[in-house]
């Protein structure tokens, strides 16, 4: 059982699908969980995540948690693996350390059931779309995964003197390319954009089958990531995984 002050936790997730294991919320929604922890949906990107983190800090939380998915940069990391960053590397060169107590407790609770990585995470200002870009970022930073929000949340935690932890389930491995249609299909708050999705498909008729297959693969990977996040949510509720 997790012996940490969950009631003092402020959780920031970008998208409703990422937060569903904790609560069903509309974009930009917020909730107080049964544990007493507070959850805010920020939308994608550093600015939105930072604003949500400041809101939670103003509300008196003592721990900020970056929650959601990440892209793998290093080979050998499968969709659904759990990334508990030891350090978060900002795109501007800043470095933030995560709270060892929270990280260790979560790793102990999740390791029996999941592939858990405790290594560096790097910030990206936009989605990393293809394998070549992932490889270049891995070689440049040494980080094994990336996301767009954790660094902004870590910066607020440092400014306010709060503990910080990053919980990220891997959604795409280092070899997986994000199809253009996937980037067009969703806005920054996670709302589907059917017209944009259709336009992206029609605009690339020669690659339609390839893109649809890539979308299917991404959906399978996202289900694996959500299952992992569901188990993290269970550990936060005090459950013991088998």
PDB file of C-alpha atoms in Angstrom:
ATOM      1  CA  UNK A   1       0.000   0.000   0.000  1.00  0.00           C
ATOM      2  CA  UNK A   2       1.237   3.470  -0.894  1.00  0.00           C
ATOM      3  CA  UNK A   3       2.302   5.314   2.264  1.00  0.00           C
ATOM      4  CA  UNK A   4       2.486   8.821   0.821  1.00  0.00           C
ATOM      5  CA  UNK A   5       0.302  11.936   1.267  1.00  0.00           C
ATOM      6  CA  UNK A   6      -1.987  11.334  -1.722  1.00  0.00           C
ATOM      7  CA  UNK A   7      -4.511  13.846  -0.367  1.00  0.00           C
ATOM      8  CA  UNK A   8      -1.902  16.598  -0.874  1.00  0.00           C
ATOM      9  CA  UNK A   9      -1.374  15.665  -4.513  1.00  0.00           C
ATOM     10  CA  UNK A  10      -2.186  17.884  -7.494  1.00  0.00           C
ATOM     11  CA  UNK A  11      -2.328  15.963 -10.770  1.00  0.00           C
ATOM     12  CA  UNK A  12      -2.083  17.612 -14.188  1.00  0.00           C
ATOM     13  CA  UNK A  13      -3.116  15.643 -17.272  1.00  0.00           C
ATOM     14  CA  UNK A  14      -3.324  17.095 -20.756  1.00  0.00           C
ATOM     15  CA  UNK A  15      -6.182  15.100 -22.254  1.00  0.00           C
ATOM     16  CA  UNK A  16      -9.416  13.425 -21.086  1.00  0.00           C
ATOM     17  CA  UNK A  17      -8.292  10.053 -22.450  1.00  0.00           C
ATOM     18  CA  UNK A  18      -5.121  10.175 -20.365  1.00  0.00           C
ATOM     19  CA  UNK A  19      -7.017  11.058 -17.190  1.00  0.00           C
ATOM     20  CA  UNK A  20      -9.856   8.563 -17.608  1.00  0.00           C
ATOM     21  CA  UNK A  21      -8.327   6.117 -15.136  1.00  0.00           C
ATOM     22  CA  UNK A  22      -8.694   8.819 -12.479  1.00  0.00           C
ATOM     23  CA  UNK A  23     -11.939  10.559 -13.488  1.00  0.00           C
ATOM     24  CA  UNK A  24     -14.136  11.211 -16.517  1.00  0.00           C
ATOM     25  CA  UNK A  25     -13.788  14.897 -17.257  1.00  0.00           C
ATOM     26  CA  UNK A  26     -14.515  17.243 -20.099  1.00  0.00           C
ATOM     27  CA  UNK A  27     -11.571  19.157 -21.614  1.00  0.00           C
ATOM     28  CA  UNK A  28     -10.151  21.719 -19.148  1.00  0.00           C
ATOM     29  CA  UNK A  29     -12.203  20.115 -16.360  1.00  0.00           C
ATOM     30  CA  UNK A  30     -11.102  19.444 -12.805  1.00  0.00           C
ATOM     31  CA  UNK A  31     -12.116  17.126  -9.978  1.00  0.00           C
ATOM     32  CA  UNK A  32     -11.292  16.197  -6.417  1.00  0.00           C
ATOM     33  CA  UNK A  33     -10.711  12.463  -6.237  1.00  0.00           C
ATOM     34  CA  UNK A  34     -11.928  10.194  -3.437  1.00  0.00           C
ATOM     35  CA  UNK A  35      -8.359  10.128  -2.087  1.00  0.00           C
ATOM     36  CA  UNK A  36      -8.451  13.906  -1.686  1.00  0.00           C
ATOM     37  CA  UNK A  37      -6.054  14.475  -4.584  1.00  0.00           C
ATOM     38  CA  UNK A  38      -6.965  17.173  -7.091  1.00  0.00           C
ATOM     39  CA  UNK A  39      -6.974  16.576 -10.848  1.00  0.00           C
ATOM     40  CA  UNK A  40      -6.890  19.244 -13.559  1.00  0.00           C
ATOM     41  CA  UNK A  41      -7.055  18.755 -17.325  1.00  0.00           C
ATOM     42  CA  UNK A  42      -4.761  21.328 -18.862  1.00  0.00           C
ATOM     43  CA  UNK A  43      -4.798  20.654 -22.585  1.00  0.00           C
ATOM     44  CA  UNK A  44      -1.617  19.926 -24.517  1.00  0.00           C
ATOM     45  CA  UNK A  45       1.555  21.959 -24.280  1.00  0.00           C
ATOM     46  CA  UNK A  46       3.809  23.686 -21.802  1.00  0.00           C
ATOM     47  CA  UNK A  47       1.845  26.914 -21.384  1.00  0.00           C
ATOM     48  CA  UNK A  48      -1.406  25.130 -20.550  1.00  0.00           C
ATOM     49  CA  UNK A  49       0.315  22.668 -18.224  1.00  0.00           C
ATOM     50  CA  UNK A  50       2.146  25.450 -16.397  1.00  0.00           C
ATOM     51  CA  UNK A  51      -1.083  27.396 -15.885  1.00  0.00           C
ATOM     52  CA  UNK A  52      -2.806  24.317 -14.448  1.00  0.00           C
ATOM     53  CA  UNK A  53       0.151  23.652 -12.147  1.00  0.00           C
ATOM     54  CA  UNK A  54       0.063  27.222 -10.829  1.00  0.00           C
ATOM     55  CA  UNK A  55      -3.665  26.876 -10.205  1.00  0.00           C
ATOM     56  CA  UNK A  56      -3.106  23.746  -8.124  1.00  0.00           C
ATOM     57  CA  UNK A  57      -0.206  25.357  -6.271  1.00  0.00           C
ATOM     58  CA  UNK A  58      -2.466  28.294  -5.404  1.00  0.00           C
ATOM     59  CA  UNK A  59      -5.002  25.780  -4.082  1.00  0.00           C
ATOM     60  CA  UNK A  60      -2.466  24.477  -1.566  1.00  0.00           C
ATOM     61  CA  UNK A  61      -1.230  21.129  -2.882  1.00  0.00           C
ATOM     62  CA  UNK A  62       2.226  20.044  -1.738  1.00  0.00           C
ATOM     63  CA  UNK A  63       3.054  17.683  -4.607  1.00  0.00           C
ATOM     64  CA  UNK A  64       2.614  18.246  -8.349  1.00  0.00           C
ATOM     65  CA  UNK A  65       2.296  15.189 -10.592  1.00  0.00           C
ATOM     66  CA  UNK A  66       2.628  15.232 -14.370  1.00  0.00           C
ATOM     67  CA  UNK A  67       0.304  12.492 -15.605  1.00  0.00           C
ATOM     68  CA  UNK A  68      -0.249  11.058 -19.067  1.00  0.00           C
ATOM     69  CA  UNK A  69       1.603   9.506 -21.973  1.00  0.00           C
ATOM     70  CA  UNK A  70       5.061   9.883 -23.482  1.00  0.00           C
ATOM     71  CA  UNK A  71       6.877   8.869 -26.647  1.00  0.00           C
ATOM     72  CA  UNK A  72       9.787   6.456 -26.370  1.00  0.00           C
ATOM     73  CA  UNK A  73      13.082   7.663 -27.822  1.00  0.00           C
ATOM     74  CA  UNK A  74      15.288   4.684 -26.983  1.00  0.00           C
ATOM     75  CA  UNK A  75      14.857   1.217 -28.487  1.00  0.00           C
ATOM     76  CA  UNK A  76      13.468  -1.608 -26.367  1.00  0.00           C
ATOM     77  CA  UNK A  77      10.683   0.363 -24.686  1.00  0.00           C
ATOM     78  CA  UNK A  78       7.247  -0.970 -25.566  1.00  0.00           C
ATOM     79  CA  UNK A  79       3.879   0.801 -25.566  1.00  0.00           C
ATOM     80  CA  UNK A  80       2.401   0.459 -22.095  1.00  0.00           C
ATOM     81  CA  UNK A  81       5.758   0.656 -20.310  1.00  0.00           C
ATOM     82  CA  UNK A  82       5.815   3.025 -17.346  1.00  0.00           C
ATOM     83  CA  UNK A  83       8.219   5.959 -17.340  1.00  0.00           C
ATOM     84  CA  UNK A  84       8.988   7.428 -13.910  1.00  0.00           C
ATOM     85  CA  UNK A  85      11.472  10.150 -14.764  1.00  0.00           C
ATOM     86  CA  UNK A  86      14.440  10.687 -12.472  1.00  0.00           C
ATOM     87  CA  UNK A  87      15.160  14.017 -14.163  1.00  0.00           C
ATOM     88  CA  UNK A  88      13.218  16.157 -16.601  1.00  0.00           C
ATOM     89  CA  UNK A  89      15.307  18.019 -19.161  1.00  0.00           C
ATOM     90  CA  UNK A  90      13.801  21.255 -20.419  1.00  0.00           C
ATOM     91  CA  UNK A  91      14.046  22.257 -24.064  1.00  0.00           C
ATOM     92  CA  UNK A  92      15.899  25.370 -22.839  1.00  0.00           C
ATOM     93  CA  UNK A  93      18.522  23.331 -20.988  1.00  0.00           C
ATOM     94  CA  UNK A  94      17.047  23.543 -17.491  1.00  0.00           C
ATOM     95  CA  UNK A  95      17.031  20.317 -15.465  1.00  0.00           C
ATOM     96  CA  UNK A  96      14.571  19.353 -12.722  1.00  0.00           C
ATOM     97  CA  UNK A  97      14.786  16.359 -10.404  1.00  0.00           C
ATOM     98  CA  UNK A  98      11.758  14.347  -9.371  1.00  0.00           C
ATOM     99  CA  UNK A  99      10.913  13.367  -5.806  1.00  0.00           C
ATOM    100  CA  UNK A 100      12.701  10.108  -4.972  1.00  0.00           C
ATOM    101  CA  UNK A 101      10.178   9.076  -2.321  1.00  0.00           C
ATOM    102  CA  UNK A 102       7.205   9.283  -4.653  1.00  0.00           C
ATOM    103  CA  UNK A 103       9.105   7.723  -7.525  1.00  0.00           C
ATOM    104  CA  UNK A 104      10.361   4.821  -5.446  1.00  0.00           C
ATOM    105  CA  UNK A 105       6.970   4.078  -3.920  1.00  0.00           C
ATOM    106  CA  UNK A 106       5.251   4.084  -7.307  1.00  0.00           C
ATOM    107  CA  UNK A 107       7.963   1.926  -8.866  1.00  0.00           C
ATOM    108  CA  UNK A 108       7.650  -0.605  -6.051  1.00  0.00           C
ATOM    109  CA  UNK A 109       3.888  -0.743  -6.480  1.00  0.00           C
ATOM    110  CA  UNK A 110       3.968  -1.067 -10.271  1.00  0.00           C
ATOM    111  CA  UNK A 111       7.101  -3.112 -10.987  1.00  0.00           C
ATOM    112  CA  UNK A 112       5.486  -6.531 -10.372  1.00  0.00           C
ATOM    113  CA  UNK A 113       3.011  -5.925 -13.196  1.00  0.00           C
ATOM    114  CA  UNK A 114       4.767  -3.536 -15.576  1.00  0.00           C
ATOM    115  CA  UNK A 115       7.974  -2.652 -17.375  1.00  0.00           C
ATOM    116  CA  UNK A 116       9.140   0.368 -15.322  1.00  0.00           C
ATOM    117  CA  UNK A 117      11.875   2.763 -16.416  1.00  0.00           C
ATOM    118  CA  UNK A 118      13.474   5.281 -14.047  1.00  0.00           C
ATOM    119  CA  UNK A 119      15.568   7.447 -16.356  1.00  0.00           C
ATOM    120  CA  UNK A 120      15.593  10.892 -17.965  1.00  0.00           C
ATOM    121  CA  UNK A 121      12.642  12.492 -19.767  1.00  0.00           C
ATOM    122  CA  UNK A 122      13.093  15.400 -22.183  1.00  0.00           C
ATOM    123  CA  UNK A 123      10.703  18.208 -23.105  1.00  0.00           C
ATOM    124  CA  UNK A 124       9.611  18.716 -26.704  1.00  0.00           C
ATOM    125  CA  UNK A 125       7.690  21.819 -27.834  1.00  0.00           C
ATOM    126  CA  UNK A 126       5.702  19.732 -30.337  1.00  0.00           C
ATOM    127  CA  UNK A 127       4.888  16.104 -31.072  1.00  0.00           C
ATOM    128  CA  UNK A 128       7.877  14.107 -32.321  1.00  0.00           C
ATOM    129  CA  UNK A 129       6.462  12.558 -35.455  1.00  0.00           C
ATOM    130  CA  UNK A 130       8.939  10.019 -36.831  1.00  0.00           C
ATOM    131  CA  UNK A 131      11.661   7.559 -35.930  1.00  0.00           C
ATOM    132  CA  UNK A 132      14.503   9.706 -37.277  1.00  0.00           C
ATOM    133  CA  UNK A 133      13.484  12.672 -35.123  1.00  0.00           C
ATOM    134  CA  UNK A 134      13.192  10.409 -32.077  1.00  0.00           C
ATOM    135  CA  UNK A 135      16.631   8.934 -32.672  1.00  0.00           C
ATOM    136  CA  UNK A 136      18.177  12.384 -33.072  1.00  0.00           C
ATOM    137  CA  UNK A 137      16.575  13.609 -29.846  1.00  0.00           C
ATOM    138  CA  UNK A 138      17.737  10.494 -27.992  1.00  0.00           C
ATOM    139  CA  UNK A 139      21.309  10.941 -29.190  1.00  0.00           C
ATOM    140  CA  UNK A 140      21.302  14.650 -28.381  1.00  0.00           C
ATOM    141  CA  UNK A 141      19.693  14.485 -24.931  1.00  0.00           C
ATOM    142  CA  UNK A 142      20.324  10.996 -23.586  1.00  0.00           C
ATOM    143  CA  UNK A 143      16.695  10.900 -22.444  1.00  0.00           C
ATOM    144  CA  UNK A 144      14.760   7.727 -23.211  1.00  0.00           C
ATOM    145  CA  UNK A 145      11.318   9.371 -23.579  1.00  0.00           C
ATOM    146  CA  UNK A 146       9.742  12.761 -24.228  1.00  0.00           C
ATOM    147  CA  UNK A 147       6.587  14.732 -23.557  1.00  0.00           C
ATOM    148  CA  UNK A 148       5.410  18.335 -23.862  1.00  0.00           C
ATOM    149  CA  UNK A 149       4.145  19.107 -20.339  1.00  0.00           C
ATOM    150  CA  UNK A 150       6.361  17.668 -17.583  1.00  0.00           C
ATOM    151  CA  UNK A 151       9.056  20.355 -17.738  1.00  0.00           C
ATOM    152  CA  UNK A 152       6.538  23.176 -17.324  1.00  0.00           C
ATOM    153  CA  UNK A 153       4.988  21.438 -14.318  1.00  0.00           C
ATOM    154  CA  UNK A 154       8.431  20.771 -12.835  1.00  0.00           C
ATOM    155  CA  UNK A 155       9.314  24.455 -13.220  1.00  0.00           C
ATOM    156  CA  UNK A 156       6.227  25.522 -11.254  1.00  0.00           C
ATOM    157  CA  UNK A 157       6.995  22.961  -8.546  1.00  0.00           C
ATOM    158  CA  UNK A 158      10.521  24.355  -8.216  1.00  0.00           C
ATOM    159  CA  UNK A 159       9.259  27.951  -8.094  1.00  0.00           C
ATOM    160  CA  UNK A 160       6.733  27.132  -5.371  1.00  0.00           C
ATOM    161  CA  UNK A 161       8.916  24.775  -3.340  1.00  0.00           C
ATOM    162  CA  UNK A 162       6.731  21.743  -4.038  1.00  0.00           C
ATOM    163  CA  UNK A 163       7.631  18.121  -4.642  1.00  0.00           C
ATOM    164  CA  UNK A 164       7.351  16.935  -8.241  1.00  0.00           C
ATOM    165  CA  UNK A 165       6.845  13.550  -9.876  1.00  0.00           C
ATOM    166  CA  UNK A 166       6.252  12.545 -13.488  1.00  0.00           C
ATOM    167  CA  UNK A 167       4.080   9.523 -14.327  1.00  0.00           C
ATOM    168  CA  UNK A 168       4.057   8.729 -18.035  1.00  0.00           C
ATOM    169  CA  UNK A 169       2.924   5.601 -19.875  1.00  0.00           C
ATOM    170  CA  UNK A 170       4.633   4.999 -23.202  1.00  0.00           C
ATOM    171  CA  UNK A 171       2.238   5.350 -26.128  1.00  0.00           C
ATOM    172  CA  UNK A 172       4.567   4.912 -29.108  1.00  0.00           C
ATOM    173  CA  UNK A 173       7.891   3.134 -29.337  1.00  0.00           C
ATOM    174  CA  UNK A 174      11.027   4.580 -30.880  1.00  0.00           C
ATOM    175  CA  UNK A 175      10.312   3.129 -34.322  1.00  0.00           C
ATOM    176  CA  UNK A 176       6.675   4.229 -34.563  1.00  0.00           C
ATOM    177  CA  UNK A 177       5.816   7.207 -36.769  1.00  0.00           C
ATOM    178  CA  UNK A 178       2.885   9.429 -35.886  1.00  0.00           C
ATOM    179  CA  UNK A 179       0.750   9.673 -39.043  1.00  0.00           C
ATOM    180  CA  UNK A 180      -0.228  13.166 -40.231  1.00  0.00           C
ATOM    181  CA  UNK A 181      -3.881  12.195 -39.962  1.00  0.00           C
ATOM    182  CA  UNK A 182      -3.462  11.577 -36.216  1.00  0.00           C
ATOM    183  CA  UNK A 183      -2.063  15.066 -35.717  1.00  0.00           C
ATOM    184  CA  UNK A 184      -4.981  16.563 -37.629  1.00  0.00           C
ATOM    185  CA  UNK A 185      -7.677  14.534 -35.873  1.00  0.00           C
ATOM    186  CA  UNK A 186      -7.483  16.123 -32.420  1.00  0.00           C
ATOM    187  CA  UNK A 187      -7.243  19.647 -31.044  1.00  0.00           C
ATOM    188  CA  UNK A 188      -5.087  20.759 -28.101  1.00  0.00           C
ATOM    189  CA  UNK A 189      -7.825  19.824 -25.611  1.00  0.00           C
ATOM    190  CA  UNK A 190      -8.299  16.326 -26.991  1.00  0.00           C
ATOM    191  CA  UNK A 191     -11.500  17.020 -28.906  1.00  0.00           C
ATOM    192  CA  UNK A 192     -11.905  15.060 -32.117  1.00  0.00           C
ATOM    193  CA  UNK A 193     -12.042  17.109 -35.318  1.00  0.00           C
ATOM    194  CA  UNK A 194     -13.903  14.916 -37.838  1.00  0.00           C
ATOM    195  CA  UNK A 195     -13.716  17.460 -40.660  1.00  0.00           C
ATOM    196  CA  UNK A 196      -9.960  17.865 -40.244  1.00  0.00           C
ATOM    197  CA  UNK A 197      -9.542  14.087 -40.057  1.00  0.00           C
ATOM    198  CA  UNK A 198     -11.470  13.580 -43.281  1.00  0.00           C
ATOM    199  CA  UNK A 199      -9.575  16.382 -45.018  1.00  0.00           C
ATOM    200  CA  UNK A 200      -6.244  14.863 -43.993  1.00  0.00           C
ATOM    201  CA  UNK A 201      -7.254  11.484 -45.406  1.00  0.00           C
ATOM    202  CA  UNK A 202      -8.733  12.837 -48.638  1.00  0.00           C
ATOM    203  CA  UNK A 203      -5.744  15.107 -49.138  1.00  0.00           C
ATOM    204  CA  UNK A 204      -3.404  12.084 -49.180  1.00  0.00           C
ATOM    205  CA  UNK A 205      -5.341   9.417 -51.114  1.00  0.00           C
ATOM    206  CA  UNK A 206      -2.226   7.478 -52.101  1.00  0.00           C
ATOM    207  CA  UNK A 207      -1.280   6.939 -48.460  1.00  0.00           C
ATOM    208  CA  UNK A 208      -4.784   6.489 -47.041  1.00  0.00           C
ATOM    209  CA  UNK A 209      -4.409   2.775 -46.295  1.00  0.00           C
ATOM    210  CA  UNK A 210      -0.998   3.316 -44.713  1.00  0.00           C
ATOM    211  CA  UNK A 211      -2.338   6.110 -42.513  1.00  0.00           C
ATOM    212  CA  UNK A 212      -5.397   4.117 -41.452  1.00  0.00           C
ATOM    213  CA  UNK A 213      -3.169   1.195 -40.501  1.00  0.00           C
ATOM    214  CA  UNK A 214      -0.921   3.552 -38.537  1.00  0.00           C
ATOM    215  CA  UNK A 215      -3.978   4.963 -36.758  1.00  0.00           C
ATOM    216  CA  UNK A 216      -5.052   1.447 -35.808  1.00  0.00           C
ATOM    217  CA  UNK A 217      -1.582   0.691 -34.426  1.00  0.00           C
ATOM    218  CA  UNK A 218      -1.654   3.941 -32.460  1.00  0.00           C
ATOM    219  CA  UNK A 219      -5.060   3.059 -30.996  1.00  0.00           C
ATOM    220  CA  UNK A 220      -3.731  -0.312 -29.836  1.00  0.00           C
ATOM    221  CA  UNK A 221      -0.708   1.394 -28.257  1.00  0.00           C
ATOM    222  CA  UNK A 222      -2.931   3.956 -26.537  1.00  0.00           C
ATOM    223  CA  UNK A 223      -5.021   1.166 -25.004  1.00  0.00           C
ATOM    224  CA  UNK A 224      -1.835  -0.352 -23.580  1.00  0.00           C
ATOM    225  CA  UNK A 225      -0.822   3.020 -22.126  1.00  0.00           C
ATOM    226  CA  UNK A 226      -4.276   3.537 -20.607  1.00  0.00           C
ATOM    227  CA  UNK A 227      -4.155   0.103 -18.960  1.00  0.00           C
ATOM    228  CA  UNK A 228      -0.860   1.070 -17.340  1.00  0.00           C
ATOM    229  CA  UNK A 229      -2.268   4.392 -16.135  1.00  0.00           C
ATOM    230  CA  UNK A 230      -5.266   2.511 -14.722  1.00  0.00           C
ATOM    231  CA  UNK A 231      -2.885   0.433 -12.611  1.00  0.00           C
ATOM    232  CA  UNK A 232      -1.062   3.563 -11.417  1.00  0.00           C
ATOM    233  CA  UNK A 233      -4.440   4.991 -10.416  1.00  0.00           C
ATOM    234  CA  UNK A 234      -5.159   1.794  -8.482  1.00  0.00           C
ATOM    235  CA  UNK A 235      -1.856   2.100  -6.605  1.00  0.00           C
ATOM    236  CA  UNK A 236      -2.688   5.722  -5.751  1.00  0.00           C
ATOM    237  CA  UNK A 237      -5.987   4.456  -4.299  1.00  0.00           C
ATOM    238  CA  UNK A 238      -4.030   2.110  -2.053  1.00  0.00           C
ATOM    239  CA  UNK A 239      -4.616  -1.100  -3.978  1.00  0.00           C
ATOM    240  CA  UNK A 240      -1.953  -3.784  -4.308  1.00  0.00           C
ATOM    241  CA  UNK A 241      -1.310  -5.119  -7.812  1.00  0.00           C
ATOM    242  CA  UNK A 242      -0.873  -8.830  -8.367  1.00  0.00           C
TER     243      UNK A 242
END
